[in-house]
Short mmCIF file of C-alpha atoms and ligand atoms in Angstrom, two decimals:
data_model
loop_
_atom_site.label_atom_id
_atom_site.label_comp_id
_atom_site.label_asym_id
_atom_site.label_seq_id
_atom_site.Cartn_x
_atom_site.Cartn_y
_atom_site.Cartn_z
CA MET A 1 0.00 0.00 0.00
CA LYS A 2 1.40 3.38 -0.98
CA LYS A 3 1.52 6.03 1.71
CA MET A 4 -1.10 8.74 1.47
CA ILE A 5 0.11 12.32 1.50
CA TYR A 6 -2.98 13.16 3.58
CA ASP A 7 -1.38 11.12 6.39
CA LEU A 8 1.24 13.82 6.86
CA ASN A 9 0.28 16.74 9.04
CA TYR A 10 1.73 20.20 8.44
CA GLU A 11 4.87 19.64 10.52
CA GLN A 12 5.49 16.19 9.07
CA LEU A 13 5.21 17.50 5.53
CA LYS A 14 7.60 20.30 6.42
CA GLU A 15 10.08 17.79 7.75
CA TRP A 16 9.72 15.62 4.67
CA LEU A 17 10.40 18.62 2.45
CA LEU A 18 13.46 19.59 4.50
CA GLU A 19 14.79 16.04 4.20
CA HIS A 20 14.42 16.43 0.46
CA ASN A 21 16.39 19.67 0.48
CA GLU A 22 13.42 21.92 -0.05
CA LYS A 23 12.75 25.24 1.63
CA THR A 24 10.14 25.40 4.36
CA PHE A 25 7.94 27.81 2.39
CA ARG A 26 7.08 24.90 0.10
CA THR A 27 5.01 23.42 2.93
CA ASN A 28 2.42 26.19 2.59
CA GLN A 29 2.45 25.78 -1.16
CA VAL A 30 1.91 22.03 -1.10
CA PHE A 31 -0.67 22.23 1.70
CA GLY A 32 -2.52 24.84 -0.33
CA TRP A 33 -2.56 22.59 -3.37
CA LEU A 34 -3.81 19.65 -1.34
CA TYR A 35 -6.48 21.24 0.83
CA ARG A 36 -7.44 24.53 -0.85
CA LYS A 37 -7.18 23.63 -4.52
CA ARG A 38 -7.82 20.00 -3.67
CA ILE A 39 -5.70 18.51 -6.43
CA GLN A 40 -6.09 14.87 -7.43
CA GLU A 41 -2.67 14.55 -9.08
CA PHE A 42 0.69 15.91 -7.97
CA SER A 43 1.29 17.10 -11.56
CA GLU A 44 -1.39 19.75 -10.97
CA MET A 45 1.05 21.66 -8.72
CA THR A 46 2.12 24.11 -11.42
CA ASP A 47 4.58 26.05 -9.26
CA ILE A 48 6.48 22.94 -8.10
CA LYS A 49 9.43 21.67 -10.11
CA GLN A 50 9.15 18.40 -11.99
CA SER A 51 11.82 16.55 -9.98
CA LEU A 52 9.90 17.18 -6.75
CA ILE A 53 6.64 16.13 -8.37
CA ASP A 54 8.37 12.91 -9.44
CA THR A 55 9.53 12.27 -5.89
CA PHE A 56 6.00 12.86 -4.57
CA ASN A 57 4.70 10.38 -7.13
CA GLU A 58 7.26 7.79 -6.13
CA GLU A 59 6.41 7.99 -2.44
CA PHE A 60 2.78 9.03 -2.13
CA VAL A 61 -0.72 8.87 -3.48
CA ILE A 62 -3.23 11.66 -2.94
CA ASN A 63 -6.68 10.15 -2.60
CA PRO A 64 -6.84 6.46 -3.51
CA ILE A 65 -10.29 5.68 -2.09
CA LYS A 66 -12.82 4.52 -4.68
CA LEU A 67 -16.54 5.07 -4.66
CA LYS A 68 -18.38 1.74 -4.65
CA GLN A 69 -21.89 2.97 -3.93
CA ARG A 70 -23.66 6.26 -3.45
CA GLN A 71 -27.17 6.64 -2.09
CA ALA A 72 -28.92 9.99 -1.89
CA SER A 73 -31.93 10.52 0.34
CA LYS A 74 -34.84 12.85 -0.24
CA ASP A 75 -33.76 14.93 2.75
CA GLY A 76 -30.35 15.60 1.21
CA THR A 77 -28.44 12.98 3.17
CA VAL A 78 -25.89 11.20 1.01
CA LYS A 79 -24.29 7.95 1.97
CA TYR A 80 -21.03 6.81 0.40
CA LEU A 81 -19.47 3.38 0.45
CA PHE A 82 -15.75 3.66 -0.28
CA GLU A 83 -13.14 1.04 -1.03
CA LEU A 84 -9.74 1.56 0.55
CA GLN A 85 -6.43 0.71 -1.10
CA ASP A 86 -6.41 -2.79 0.39
CA GLY A 87 -10.00 -3.51 -0.61
CA PHE A 88 -11.71 -2.89 2.76
CA LEU A 89 -14.95 -0.94 2.67
CA VAL A 90 -15.91 2.08 4.79
CA GLU A 91 -18.96 4.31 4.96
CA THR A 92 -19.23 8.06 5.06
CA VAL A 93 -22.36 10.18 5.33
CA LEU A 94 -23.06 13.76 4.31
CA MET A 95 -25.87 15.40 6.26
CA GLN A 96 -27.48 18.72 5.43
CA PHE A 97 -28.53 20.90 8.33
CA ASP A 98 -29.77 24.46 8.46
CA TYR A 99 -26.46 25.38 10.10
CA GLY A 100 -24.34 23.74 7.41
CA LYS A 101 -23.05 20.53 5.93
CA SER A 102 -21.77 17.86 8.20
CA VAL A 103 -19.73 14.82 7.25
CA CYS A 104 -19.91 11.71 9.40
CA VAL A 105 -16.57 9.94 9.15
CA SER A 106 -15.68 6.31 9.89
CA SER A 107 -12.59 5.79 12.01
CA GLN A 108 -12.09 2.02 11.73
CA VAL A 109 -12.91 -0.85 9.40
CA GLY A 110 -15.51 -2.58 11.57
CA CYS A 111 -15.63 -2.15 15.33
CA ASN A 112 -14.79 -4.26 18.38
CA MET A 113 -16.91 -2.46 20.96
CA GLY A 114 -19.80 -4.89 20.50
CA CYS A 115 -22.71 -2.56 21.34
CA THR A 116 -25.72 -4.84 21.08
CA PHE A 117 -27.91 -2.49 19.03
CA CYS A 118 -25.37 -1.29 16.47
CA ALA A 119 -24.92 -2.52 12.90
CA SER A 120 -21.19 -1.70 12.85
CA GLY A 121 -20.46 -4.35 15.42
CA LEU A 122 -21.89 -7.02 13.12
CA LEU A 123 -18.49 -6.86 11.45
CA LYS A 124 -15.50 -7.14 13.77
CA LYS A 125 -12.68 -4.66 13.45
CA ASN A 126 -10.27 -5.46 10.64
CA ARG A 127 -8.03 -2.48 11.17
CA ASP A 128 -7.79 1.15 12.18
CA LEU A 129 -8.05 3.84 9.55
CA THR A 130 -5.10 6.17 9.17
CA SER A 131 -5.65 9.90 9.53
CA GLY A 132 -5.17 10.15 5.76
CA GLU A 133 -7.97 7.67 5.13
CA MET A 134 -10.29 9.74 7.31
CA LEU A 135 -9.24 12.86 5.42
CA ALA A 136 -9.80 11.06 2.14
CA GLN A 137 -13.48 10.55 3.07
CA VAL A 138 -13.94 14.25 3.77
CA MET A 139 -11.97 15.33 0.70
CA TYR A 140 -14.06 13.12 -1.55
CA VAL A 141 -17.27 14.70 -0.27
CA GLN A 142 -15.76 18.19 -0.40
CA LYS A 143 -14.77 17.65 -4.04
CA GLU A 144 -18.39 16.87 -4.83
CA LEU A 145 -19.53 19.97 -2.93
CA ASP A 146 -16.95 22.10 -4.75
CA LYS A 147 -19.00 21.65 -7.91
CA LEU A 148 -21.90 23.36 -6.11
CA GLU A 149 -19.59 25.92 -4.50
CA GLN A 150 -20.46 24.50 -1.10
CA ARG A 151 -18.32 23.61 1.84
CA VAL A 152 -18.12 20.97 4.53
CA SER A 153 -18.67 23.04 7.66
CA HIS A 154 -18.87 20.33 10.34
CA ILE A 155 -17.33 16.92 10.93
CA VAL A 156 -18.52 14.26 13.34
CA ILE A 157 -16.50 11.11 13.96
CA MET A 158 -19.60 9.00 14.39
CA GLY A 159 -19.31 6.54 11.53
CA THR A 160 -18.13 2.98 11.96
CA GLY A 161 -15.47 2.47 14.59
CA GLU A 162 -14.54 3.69 18.03
CA PRO A 163 -12.40 6.83 17.61
CA PHE A 164 -10.83 6.44 21.06
CA ASP A 165 -9.64 2.97 20.02
CA ASN A 166 -7.66 4.76 17.27
CA TYR A 167 -6.69 7.85 19.20
CA ASP A 168 -3.51 9.10 17.50
CA HIS A 169 -4.82 8.83 13.97
CA VAL A 170 -8.07 10.54 14.96
CA MET A 171 -6.21 13.41 16.60
CA ASN A 172 -3.90 13.78 13.60
CA PHE A 173 -6.93 13.84 11.29
CA LEU A 174 -8.64 16.55 13.36
CA TYR A 175 -5.42 18.53 13.47
CA THR A 176 -5.23 18.80 9.67
CA VAL A 177 -8.94 19.41 9.27
CA ASN A 178 -8.73 22.24 11.79
CA HIS A 179 -5.40 23.64 10.56
CA ASP A 180 -5.55 27.14 9.03
CA LEU A 181 -3.81 25.86 5.93
CA GLY A 182 -5.74 22.59 5.95
CA LEU A 183 -9.52 22.56 5.69
CA ALA A 184 -9.70 25.32 8.33
CA ILE A 185 -12.87 23.95 9.93
CA GLY A 186 -13.30 25.51 13.38
CA ALA A 187 -12.59 23.23 16.34
CA ARG A 188 -16.08 23.83 17.70
CA HIS A 189 -17.47 22.37 14.49
CA LEU A 190 -15.56 19.12 15.01
CA SER A 191 -16.96 16.36 17.20
CA VAL A 192 -15.63 13.09 18.50
CA SER A 193 -18.09 10.51 19.77
CA THR A 194 -17.02 7.71 22.07
CA CYS A 195 -18.75 4.78 23.74
CA GLY A 196 -16.73 5.65 26.87
CA VAL A 197 -13.07 4.64 26.74
CA VAL A 198 -12.19 6.35 30.00
CA PRO A 199 -8.38 6.57 29.77
CA ARG A 200 -8.68 8.24 26.37
CA ILE A 201 -11.32 10.66 27.68
CA ARG A 202 -8.82 11.69 30.34
CA GLN A 203 -6.12 12.06 27.69
CA PHE A 204 -8.49 14.07 25.50
CA ALA A 205 -9.22 16.37 28.43
CA ARG A 206 -5.54 17.28 28.49
CA GLU A 207 -5.26 18.19 24.81
CA LYS A 208 -5.17 21.89 24.18
CA VAL A 209 -8.04 21.73 21.72
CA GLN A 210 -11.63 22.88 21.60
CA TYR A 211 -13.21 19.93 19.78
CA ASN A 212 -16.60 18.74 20.97
CA LEU A 213 -16.94 15.56 22.94
CA ALA A 214 -20.01 13.34 22.64
CA ILE A 215 -20.64 10.31 24.81
CA SER A 216 -22.79 7.42 23.66
CA LEU A 217 -24.62 6.82 26.91
CA HIS A 218 -27.81 4.96 25.94
CA ALA A 219 -28.51 3.74 29.48
CA PRO A 220 -28.60 5.58 32.81
CA ASN A 221 -27.63 2.70 35.12
CA ASP A 222 -24.83 0.13 35.15
CA GLU A 223 -27.02 -2.93 34.95
CA LEU A 224 -28.71 -1.87 31.75
CA ARG A 225 -25.67 -0.19 30.24
CA SER A 226 -23.51 -3.27 30.73
CA LYS A 227 -26.16 -5.30 28.91
CA LEU A 228 -26.27 -2.90 25.99
CA MET A 229 -22.63 -1.86 25.82
CA PRO A 230 -19.81 -4.21 26.89
CA ILE A 231 -17.46 -1.23 27.39
CA ASN A 232 -19.45 -0.45 30.53
CA LYS A 233 -18.04 -3.56 32.21
CA ALA A 234 -14.53 -2.20 31.79
CA TYR A 235 -15.48 1.40 32.61
CA PRO A 236 -18.72 1.61 34.60
CA LEU A 237 -20.75 4.78 34.90
CA ALA A 238 -19.06 6.09 38.05
CA GLU A 239 -15.67 5.99 36.32
CA LEU A 240 -17.06 7.43 33.12
CA MET A 241 -18.78 10.31 34.93
CA ASP A 242 -15.68 11.00 36.97
CA ALA A 243 -13.59 11.34 33.80
CA LEU A 244 -16.25 13.58 32.28
CA HIS A 245 -16.34 15.82 35.34
CA GLU A 246 -12.60 16.15 35.01
CA TYR A 247 -12.93 17.00 31.30
CA SER A 248 -15.62 19.57 32.11
CA THR A 249 -13.56 21.20 34.82
CA MET A 250 -10.44 21.38 32.71
CA ASN A 251 -12.09 22.55 29.50
CA ASN A 252 -15.24 24.31 30.52
CA ARG A 253 -16.95 22.70 27.55
CA ARG A 254 -20.42 21.32 27.26
CA ILE A 255 -20.67 17.55 26.89
CA THR A 256 -23.22 15.94 24.61
CA PHE A 257 -24.78 12.68 25.72
CA GLU A 258 -26.27 10.56 23.00
CA TYR A 259 -29.20 8.45 24.00
CA ILE A 260 -30.95 6.14 21.55
CA LEU A 261 -34.51 5.44 22.63
CA LEU A 262 -35.06 1.67 22.50
CA LYS A 263 -38.64 0.62 22.95
CA GLY A 264 -39.32 -0.97 26.32
CA VAL A 265 -35.60 -1.02 27.15
CA ASN A 266 -34.40 2.44 28.19
CA ASP A 267 -37.44 4.62 27.48
CA GLN A 268 -39.33 4.52 30.79
CA THR A 269 -39.92 7.35 33.27
CA GLU A 270 -37.49 5.76 35.73
CA HIS A 271 -34.78 5.97 33.06
CA ALA A 272 -35.46 9.66 32.51
CA ASN A 273 -35.20 10.19 36.27
CA GLN A 274 -31.92 8.28 36.49
CA LEU A 275 -30.54 10.12 33.48
CA ALA A 276 -31.39 13.48 35.02
CA GLN A 277 -29.70 12.41 38.25
CA LEU A 278 -26.60 11.29 36.40
CA VAL A 279 -25.98 14.54 34.53
CA LYS A 280 -27.16 16.84 37.32
CA GLY A 281 -24.90 19.84 37.82
CA MET A 282 -22.99 19.12 34.66
CA ASN A 283 -22.74 21.33 31.62
CA ALA A 284 -24.48 18.65 29.62
CA TYR A 285 -26.86 18.24 26.80
CA VAL A 286 -28.78 15.10 25.92
CA ASN A 287 -29.36 14.21 22.31
CA LEU A 288 -32.27 11.79 22.01
CA ILE A 289 -31.74 9.74 18.88
CA PRO A 290 -34.37 7.74 17.05
CA TYR A 291 -33.20 4.16 16.73
CA ASN A 292 -32.51 2.98 13.23
CA VAL A 293 -33.66 -0.61 13.39
CA VAL A 294 -31.07 -3.31 12.71
CA ASP A 295 -33.14 -6.43 12.17
CA GLU A 296 -30.47 -8.83 13.50
CA HIS A 297 -30.52 -7.24 16.95
CA GLY A 298 -34.23 -7.37 17.74
CA PHE A 299 -34.53 -3.89 19.29
CA LYS A 300 -37.42 -1.67 18.32
CA ALA A 301 -37.61 2.08 17.94
CA VAL A 302 -40.02 4.06 20.11
CA ASP A 303 -42.84 5.92 18.38
CA PHE A 304 -42.88 9.69 18.26
CA ALA A 305 -45.33 10.07 21.15
CA ALA A 306 -43.13 7.99 23.46
CA ALA A 307 -40.05 9.94 22.41
CA MET A 308 -41.85 13.22 23.13
CA LYS A 309 -42.91 11.94 26.53
CA PHE A 310 -39.32 11.06 27.44
CA TYR A 311 -38.13 14.41 26.14
CA ASP A 312 -40.79 16.31 28.15
CA LYS A 313 -39.85 14.45 31.28
CA LEU A 314 -36.18 15.37 30.84
CA MET A 315 -37.09 19.01 30.21
CA ARG A 316 -39.20 19.10 33.35
CA LEU A 317 -36.26 17.67 35.29
CA GLY A 318 -34.14 20.54 33.98
CA VAL A 319 -32.03 18.52 31.55
CA LYS A 320 -31.25 20.32 28.33
CA SER A 321 -32.07 18.00 25.52
CA THR A 322 -33.12 17.71 21.89
CA LEU A 323 -35.07 15.13 20.03
CA ARG A 324 -33.02 14.60 16.92
CA LYS A 325 -34.89 14.05 13.71
CA GLU A 326 -33.88 11.09 11.68
CA ASN A 327 -31.73 11.70 8.63
CA GLY A 328 -31.53 9.37 5.69
CA GLY A 329 -33.85 6.73 7.10
CA ASP A 330 -34.77 5.72 3.58
CA ILE A 331 -31.18 4.93 2.56
CA ASP A 332 -29.68 2.63 5.23
CA ALA A 333 -27.85 5.65 6.60
CA ALA A 334 -27.40 4.36 10.11
CA CYS A 335 -24.17 3.05 11.37
CA GLY A 336 -22.62 0.40 9.23
CA GLN A 337 -25.77 -0.70 7.50
CA LEU A 338 -24.58 -0.04 3.97
CA ARG A 339 -21.31 -1.82 4.45
CA ALA A 340 -22.88 -4.73 6.30
CA LYS A 341 -25.29 -5.14 3.41
CA ALA A 342 -22.50 -4.95 0.85
CA GLU A 343 -20.67 -7.68 2.72
CA GLY A 344 -23.79 -9.82 2.95
CA LYS A 345 -24.17 -9.54 6.72
CA LEU A 346 -27.58 -7.86 6.68
N1 SAH B 401 -18.00 4.36 18.59
C1 SAH B 401 -18.42 5.71 18.71
C2 SAH B 401 -18.78 6.39 17.41
C3 SAH B 401 -19.57 5.60 16.41
S1 SAH B 401 -21.27 5.26 16.77
C4 SAH B 401 -19.53 5.83 19.72
O1 SAH B 401 -19.95 4.82 20.25
O2 SAH B 401 -19.94 6.94 20.02
C5 SAH B 401 -22.11 6.78 16.60
C6 SAH B 401 -23.44 6.84 17.35
O3 SAH B 401 -24.47 6.08 16.68
C7 SAH B 401 -23.36 6.25 18.73
O4 SAH B 401 -24.04 7.04 19.64
C8 SAH B 401 -24.02 4.92 18.53
O5 SAH B 401 -24.42 4.38 19.73
C9 SAH B 401 -25.14 5.28 17.61
N2 SAH B 401 -25.81 4.15 16.95
C10 SAH B 401 -25.32 2.93 16.72
N3 SAH B 401 -26.22 2.15 16.10
C11 SAH B 401 -27.33 2.90 15.91
C12 SAH B 401 -28.59 2.68 15.31
N4 SAH B 401 -28.90 1.51 14.76
N5 SAH B 401 -29.48 3.71 15.31
C13 SAH B 401 -29.16 4.91 15.84
N6 SAH B 401 -27.98 5.19 16.39
C14 SAH B 401 -27.07 4.20 16.45
#
C-alpha cells in the first residue's frame, strides 16, 4: 500500500520537504494545493518543479479511495461506500442541516466495541483507519460539494469504529482538518463521539483543543448499560462520569450525551429520572436519537409520542435536551448498514 500524502500533518510535511532539500515555504504551497485547490494529481502543482513532483509520485498517493456505492436521500443525506487501497470498505455520510453541511466519518474498518444495538459491530474490526484515510473521506465529499460551490462546515466522527480505540490517527486527522492551511474547519465544528473509553477521555481532556466531545450513553444505570454496551463492564458509569467531570472542569466545555430510545428497554420514566440524576450539575446536553432498526438485533424504535414523553420528562427535570430528527432513514444511513449489506451480513 502506498503512503497517502494526507497522512502527513503540516509539521510532518515540512520535515519531509526539508529532508528532500526543499525550503520550508514549500510546505504552505503544497498544503494549499492539497487542501485549498484539492488537487487529485501531484502534476497539478504548477509552481512545483518536476523533480519534486516525481519524488512525490514515487512515495505518495493523494486520494486512492474509490466510490463503490452512493445513495442519496430525499432529505439531502448522502451515503457513500468507499473502497480503501487494500480492498476494505468504509462508509461516510453527508448530512445537510440548516447550520451547514456535516460529514460523518468512519474511524475504523468494523468495530470491536460490540454494542448490542449497532450494525457496525456485526463486522468485527479489521483495522484502524489512518488519519489520511479519514481525510480522504472528507476530501471526496468536499470535491463533490466544490462543484456546487459548497463547503463541509462540520465533521462528526460517528461513523463505523470507536475513535478512542484509534486515538492518534483521529487526533492527527482533526489537526489537519482544523489547521488554518488545511480545511480550516473551526474546532467547535468538530466532534468526537465515544462509547466511553475512560483513559482516552482523560487524555483528550488534556489536549489543548476545543473539539466537541459526545458520549454514547444509551442507558442511565450500570445494569442496563452493561447489557447494551460491553465497554461499561470495563469502565462503569461512576468511572465514566468522573472522567467527564474532570474533562468539564479542565475545558469548561459542554458535553453531549447521545441516548438512543429503544422501545421498552431504556425509554421509561425511571430511566429519565436516572438520566437526570446522572448529569445533574454538569454542563451537559442530551441528544435523544431515534433508533434505526437493525433487524439482527431485535430492538425496536419508540414511536414519536413515546419519544416526546421522554423528552418532556427530561425538560421538566431541567435537563437540556433535543429530540433529533432522523436523517436518511430511507437509505440505510445508520451506522454500518450499507457496508454490512454490501458484505452480505444484513
Ligand atoms: N463508537 C463511537 C462512534 C460511532 S457510533 C460511539 O460509540 O460513540 C455513533 C453513534 O451512533 C453512537 O451514539 C451509537 O451508539 C449510535 N448508533 C449505533 N447504532 C445505531 C442505530 N442503529 N441507530 C441509531 N444510532 C445508532
